[in-house]
PDB file of C-alpha atoms in Angstrom:
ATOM      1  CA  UNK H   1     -57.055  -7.150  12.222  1.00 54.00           C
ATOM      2  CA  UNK H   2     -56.232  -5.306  15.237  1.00 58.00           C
ATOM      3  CA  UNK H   3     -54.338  -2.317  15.996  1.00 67.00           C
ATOM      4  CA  UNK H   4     -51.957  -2.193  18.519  1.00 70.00           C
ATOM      5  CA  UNK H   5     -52.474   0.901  20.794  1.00 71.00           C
ATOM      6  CA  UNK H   6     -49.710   3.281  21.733  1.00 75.00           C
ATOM      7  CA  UNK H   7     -49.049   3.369  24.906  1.00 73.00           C
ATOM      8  CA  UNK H   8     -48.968   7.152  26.190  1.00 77.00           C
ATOM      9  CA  UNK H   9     -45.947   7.846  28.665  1.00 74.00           C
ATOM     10  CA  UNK H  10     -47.016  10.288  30.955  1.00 76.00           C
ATOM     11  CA  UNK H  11     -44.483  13.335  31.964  1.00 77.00           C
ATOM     12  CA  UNK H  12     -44.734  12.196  35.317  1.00 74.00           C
ATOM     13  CA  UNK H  13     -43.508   8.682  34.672  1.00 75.00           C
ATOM     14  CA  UNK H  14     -40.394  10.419  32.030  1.00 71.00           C
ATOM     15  CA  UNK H  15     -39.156  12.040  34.767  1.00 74.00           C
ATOM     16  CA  UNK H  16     -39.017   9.110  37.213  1.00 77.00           C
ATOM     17  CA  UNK H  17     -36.948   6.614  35.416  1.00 78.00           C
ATOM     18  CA  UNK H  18     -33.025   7.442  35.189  1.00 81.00           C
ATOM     19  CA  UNK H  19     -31.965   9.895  31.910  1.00 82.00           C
ATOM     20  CA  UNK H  20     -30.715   7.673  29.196  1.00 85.00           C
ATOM     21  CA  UNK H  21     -27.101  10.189  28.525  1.00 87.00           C
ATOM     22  CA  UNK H  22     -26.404  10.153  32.007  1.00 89.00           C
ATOM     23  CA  UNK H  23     -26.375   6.153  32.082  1.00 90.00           C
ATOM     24  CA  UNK H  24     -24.316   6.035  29.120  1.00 93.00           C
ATOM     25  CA  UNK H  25     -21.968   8.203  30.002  1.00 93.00           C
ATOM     26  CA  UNK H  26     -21.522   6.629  33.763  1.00 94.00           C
ATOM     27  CA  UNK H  27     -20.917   3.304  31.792  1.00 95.00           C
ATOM     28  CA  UNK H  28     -18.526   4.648  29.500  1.00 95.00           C
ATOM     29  CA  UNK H  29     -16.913   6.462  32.373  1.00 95.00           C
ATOM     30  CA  UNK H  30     -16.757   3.344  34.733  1.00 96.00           C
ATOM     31  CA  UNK H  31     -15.571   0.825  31.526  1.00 96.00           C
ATOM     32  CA  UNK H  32     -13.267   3.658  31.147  1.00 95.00           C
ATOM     33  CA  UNK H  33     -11.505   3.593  34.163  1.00 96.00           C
ATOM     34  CA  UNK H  34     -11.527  -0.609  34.328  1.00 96.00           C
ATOM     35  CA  UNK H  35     -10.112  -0.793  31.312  1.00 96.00           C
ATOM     36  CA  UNK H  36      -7.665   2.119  31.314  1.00 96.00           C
ATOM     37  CA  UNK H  37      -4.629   0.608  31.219  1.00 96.00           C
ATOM     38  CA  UNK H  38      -6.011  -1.617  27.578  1.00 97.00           C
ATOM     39  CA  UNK H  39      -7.627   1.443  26.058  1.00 96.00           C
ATOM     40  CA  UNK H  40      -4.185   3.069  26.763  1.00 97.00           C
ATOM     41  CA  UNK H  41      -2.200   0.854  25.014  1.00 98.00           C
ATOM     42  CA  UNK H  42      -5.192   0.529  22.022  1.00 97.00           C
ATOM     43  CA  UNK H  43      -4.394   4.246  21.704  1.00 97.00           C
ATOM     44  CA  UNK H  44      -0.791   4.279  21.576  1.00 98.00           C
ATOM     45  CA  UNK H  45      -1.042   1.592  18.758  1.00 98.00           C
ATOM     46  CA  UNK H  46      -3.841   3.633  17.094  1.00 98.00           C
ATOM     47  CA  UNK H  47      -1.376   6.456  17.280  1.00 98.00           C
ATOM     48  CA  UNK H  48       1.775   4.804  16.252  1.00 98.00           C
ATOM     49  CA  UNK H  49       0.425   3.591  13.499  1.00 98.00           C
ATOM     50  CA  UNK H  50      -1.371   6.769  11.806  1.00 98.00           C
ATOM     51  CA  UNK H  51       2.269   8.110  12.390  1.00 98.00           C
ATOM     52  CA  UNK H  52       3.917   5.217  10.523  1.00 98.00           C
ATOM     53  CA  UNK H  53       1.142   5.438   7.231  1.00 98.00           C
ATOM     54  CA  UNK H  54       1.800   9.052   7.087  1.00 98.00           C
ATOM     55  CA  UNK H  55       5.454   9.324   7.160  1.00 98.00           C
ATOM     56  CA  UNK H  56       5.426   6.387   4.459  1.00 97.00           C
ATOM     57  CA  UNK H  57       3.385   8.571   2.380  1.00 97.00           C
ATOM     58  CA  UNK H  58       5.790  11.457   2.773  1.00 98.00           C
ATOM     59  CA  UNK H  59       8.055   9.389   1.857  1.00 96.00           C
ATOM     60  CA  UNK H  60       6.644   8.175  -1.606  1.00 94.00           C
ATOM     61  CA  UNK H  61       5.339  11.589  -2.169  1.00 95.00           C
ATOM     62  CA  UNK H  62       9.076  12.551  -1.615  1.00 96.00           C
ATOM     63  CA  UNK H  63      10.181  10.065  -4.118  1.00 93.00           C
ATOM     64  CA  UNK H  64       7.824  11.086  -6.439  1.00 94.00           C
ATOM     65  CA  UNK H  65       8.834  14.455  -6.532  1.00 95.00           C
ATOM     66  CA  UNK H  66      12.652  13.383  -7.311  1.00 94.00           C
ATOM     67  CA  UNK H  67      11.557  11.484 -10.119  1.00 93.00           C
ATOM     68  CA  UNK H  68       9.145  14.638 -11.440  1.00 94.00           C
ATOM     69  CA  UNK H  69      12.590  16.623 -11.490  1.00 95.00           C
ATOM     70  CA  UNK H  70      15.205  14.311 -12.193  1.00 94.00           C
ATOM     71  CA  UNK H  71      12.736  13.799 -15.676  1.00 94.00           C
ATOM     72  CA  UNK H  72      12.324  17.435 -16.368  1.00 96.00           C
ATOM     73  CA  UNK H  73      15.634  17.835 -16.268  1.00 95.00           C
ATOM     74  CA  UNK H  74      16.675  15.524 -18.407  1.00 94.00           C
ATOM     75  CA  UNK H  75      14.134  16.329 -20.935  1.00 95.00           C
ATOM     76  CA  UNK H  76      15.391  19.618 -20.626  1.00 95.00           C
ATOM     77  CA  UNK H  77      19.025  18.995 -20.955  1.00 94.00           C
ATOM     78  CA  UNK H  78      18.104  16.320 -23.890  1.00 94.00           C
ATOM     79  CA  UNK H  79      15.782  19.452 -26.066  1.00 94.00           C
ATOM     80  CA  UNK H  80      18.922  21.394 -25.867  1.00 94.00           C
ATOM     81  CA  UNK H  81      21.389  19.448 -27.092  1.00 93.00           C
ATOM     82  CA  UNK H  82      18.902  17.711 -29.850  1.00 93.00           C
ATOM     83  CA  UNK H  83      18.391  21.584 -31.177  1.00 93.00           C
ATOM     84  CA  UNK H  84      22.529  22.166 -31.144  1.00 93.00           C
ATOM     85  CA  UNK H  85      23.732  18.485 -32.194  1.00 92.00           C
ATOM     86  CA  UNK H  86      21.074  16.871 -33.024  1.00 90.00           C
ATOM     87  CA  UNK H  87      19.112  13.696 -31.801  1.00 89.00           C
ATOM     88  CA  UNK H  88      22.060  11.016 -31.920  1.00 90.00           C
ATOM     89  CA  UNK H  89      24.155  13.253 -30.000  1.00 92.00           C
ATOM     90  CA  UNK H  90      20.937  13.902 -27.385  1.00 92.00           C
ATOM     91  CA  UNK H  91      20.752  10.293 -27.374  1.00 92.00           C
ATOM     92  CA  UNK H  92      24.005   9.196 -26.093  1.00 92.00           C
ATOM     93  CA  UNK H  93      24.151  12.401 -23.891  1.00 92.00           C
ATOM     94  CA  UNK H  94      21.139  11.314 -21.915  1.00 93.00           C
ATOM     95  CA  UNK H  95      21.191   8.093 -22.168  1.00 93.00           C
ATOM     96  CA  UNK H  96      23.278   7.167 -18.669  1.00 94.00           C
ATOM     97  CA  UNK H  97      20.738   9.215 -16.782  1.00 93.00           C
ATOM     98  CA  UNK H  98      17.214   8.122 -18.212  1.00 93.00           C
ATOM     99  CA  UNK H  99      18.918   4.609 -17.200  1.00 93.00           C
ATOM    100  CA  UNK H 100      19.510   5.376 -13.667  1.00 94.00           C
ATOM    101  CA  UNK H 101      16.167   7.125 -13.564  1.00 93.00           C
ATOM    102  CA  UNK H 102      13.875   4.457 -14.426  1.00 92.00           C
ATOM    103  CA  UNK H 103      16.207   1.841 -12.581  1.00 93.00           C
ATOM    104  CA  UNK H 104      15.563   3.947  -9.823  1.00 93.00           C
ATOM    105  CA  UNK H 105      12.230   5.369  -9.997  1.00 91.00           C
ATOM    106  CA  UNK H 106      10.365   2.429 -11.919  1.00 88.00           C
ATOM    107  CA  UNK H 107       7.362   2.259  -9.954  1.00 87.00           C
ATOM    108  CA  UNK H 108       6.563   5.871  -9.139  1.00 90.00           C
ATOM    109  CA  UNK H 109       4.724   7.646 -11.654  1.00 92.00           C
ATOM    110  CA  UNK H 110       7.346   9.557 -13.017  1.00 90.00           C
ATOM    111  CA  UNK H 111       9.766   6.435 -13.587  1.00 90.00           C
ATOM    112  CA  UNK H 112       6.145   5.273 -15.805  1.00 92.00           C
ATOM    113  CA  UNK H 113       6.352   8.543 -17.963  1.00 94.00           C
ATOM    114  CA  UNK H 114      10.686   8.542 -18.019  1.00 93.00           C
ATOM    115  CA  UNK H 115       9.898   5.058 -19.918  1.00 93.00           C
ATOM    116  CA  UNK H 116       7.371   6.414 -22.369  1.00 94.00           C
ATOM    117  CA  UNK H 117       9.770   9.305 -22.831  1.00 94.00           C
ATOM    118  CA  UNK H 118      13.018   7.251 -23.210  1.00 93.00           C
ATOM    119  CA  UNK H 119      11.267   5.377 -25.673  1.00 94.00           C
ATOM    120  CA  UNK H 120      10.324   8.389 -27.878  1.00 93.00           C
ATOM    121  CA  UNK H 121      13.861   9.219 -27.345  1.00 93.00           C
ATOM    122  CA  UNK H 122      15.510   5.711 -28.387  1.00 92.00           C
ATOM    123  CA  UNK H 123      13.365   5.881 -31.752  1.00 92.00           C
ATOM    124  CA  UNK H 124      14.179   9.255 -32.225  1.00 90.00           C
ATOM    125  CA  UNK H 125      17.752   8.528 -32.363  1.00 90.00           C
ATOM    126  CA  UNK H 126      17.476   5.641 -34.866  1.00 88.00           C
ATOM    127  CA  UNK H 127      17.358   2.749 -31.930  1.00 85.00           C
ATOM    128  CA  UNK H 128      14.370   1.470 -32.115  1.00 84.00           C
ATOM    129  CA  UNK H 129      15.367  -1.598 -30.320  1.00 82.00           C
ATOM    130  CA  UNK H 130      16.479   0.378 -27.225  1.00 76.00           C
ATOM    131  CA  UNK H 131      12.651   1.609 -27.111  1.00 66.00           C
TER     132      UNK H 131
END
């Protein structure tokens, strides 16, 4: 079997032939300036829609936060009247809100754990159909 031999590149002969970043770049910069007017508009959509994805997540995150505090407080509000009237009376009084809240908020994370808590809620009460 035989070896291929490495050809040596003398200095001399580097330094003749053109330097590779400075033909890339003249490319890039010539495509560039064809093509300005399509690379503009790739941009812009590029742009527009980053901005688009993040104020959607704003949004949800936004959303989720109202349904983190709309269930604290009624899980507040309901503890507090379950301690003074007990948990029929907690029942009915929160009953109209945990509604709204997972009509509302059913696919966000904290309409998911209203449901769960509702439930608890509904058996508590004596209602286990409700749950």
């Amino acid at each position: 079997m035989a070896k291929k031999k490495k050809v040596k590149i003398s200095r001399k002969q580097l330094l003749n032939e053109p330097d590779e970043f400075i033909t890339f770049s003249s490319k890039l910069l010539k495509f560039t300036i064809d093509h300005k007017s399509q690379i503009t508009i790739a941009v812009s959509v590029i742009f527009c829609f980053i901005l688009a994805f993040s104020g959607w997540r704003y949004f949800l995150n936004k959303a989720e936060d109202k349904a983190s505090i709309s269930l604290d407080r009624n899980i507040t509000r309901y503890e507090s009247v379950k301690v003074k009237e007990g948990a029929n009376k907690a029942y009915l009084e929160v009953e109209k809100d945990f509604q709204l809240l997972l009509k509302k908020y059913s696919g966000r994370h904290g309409g998911k754990l209203a449901r769960v808590i509702f439930a608890n809620i509904c058996y508590n009460a004596g209602k286990p159909d409700e749950a």
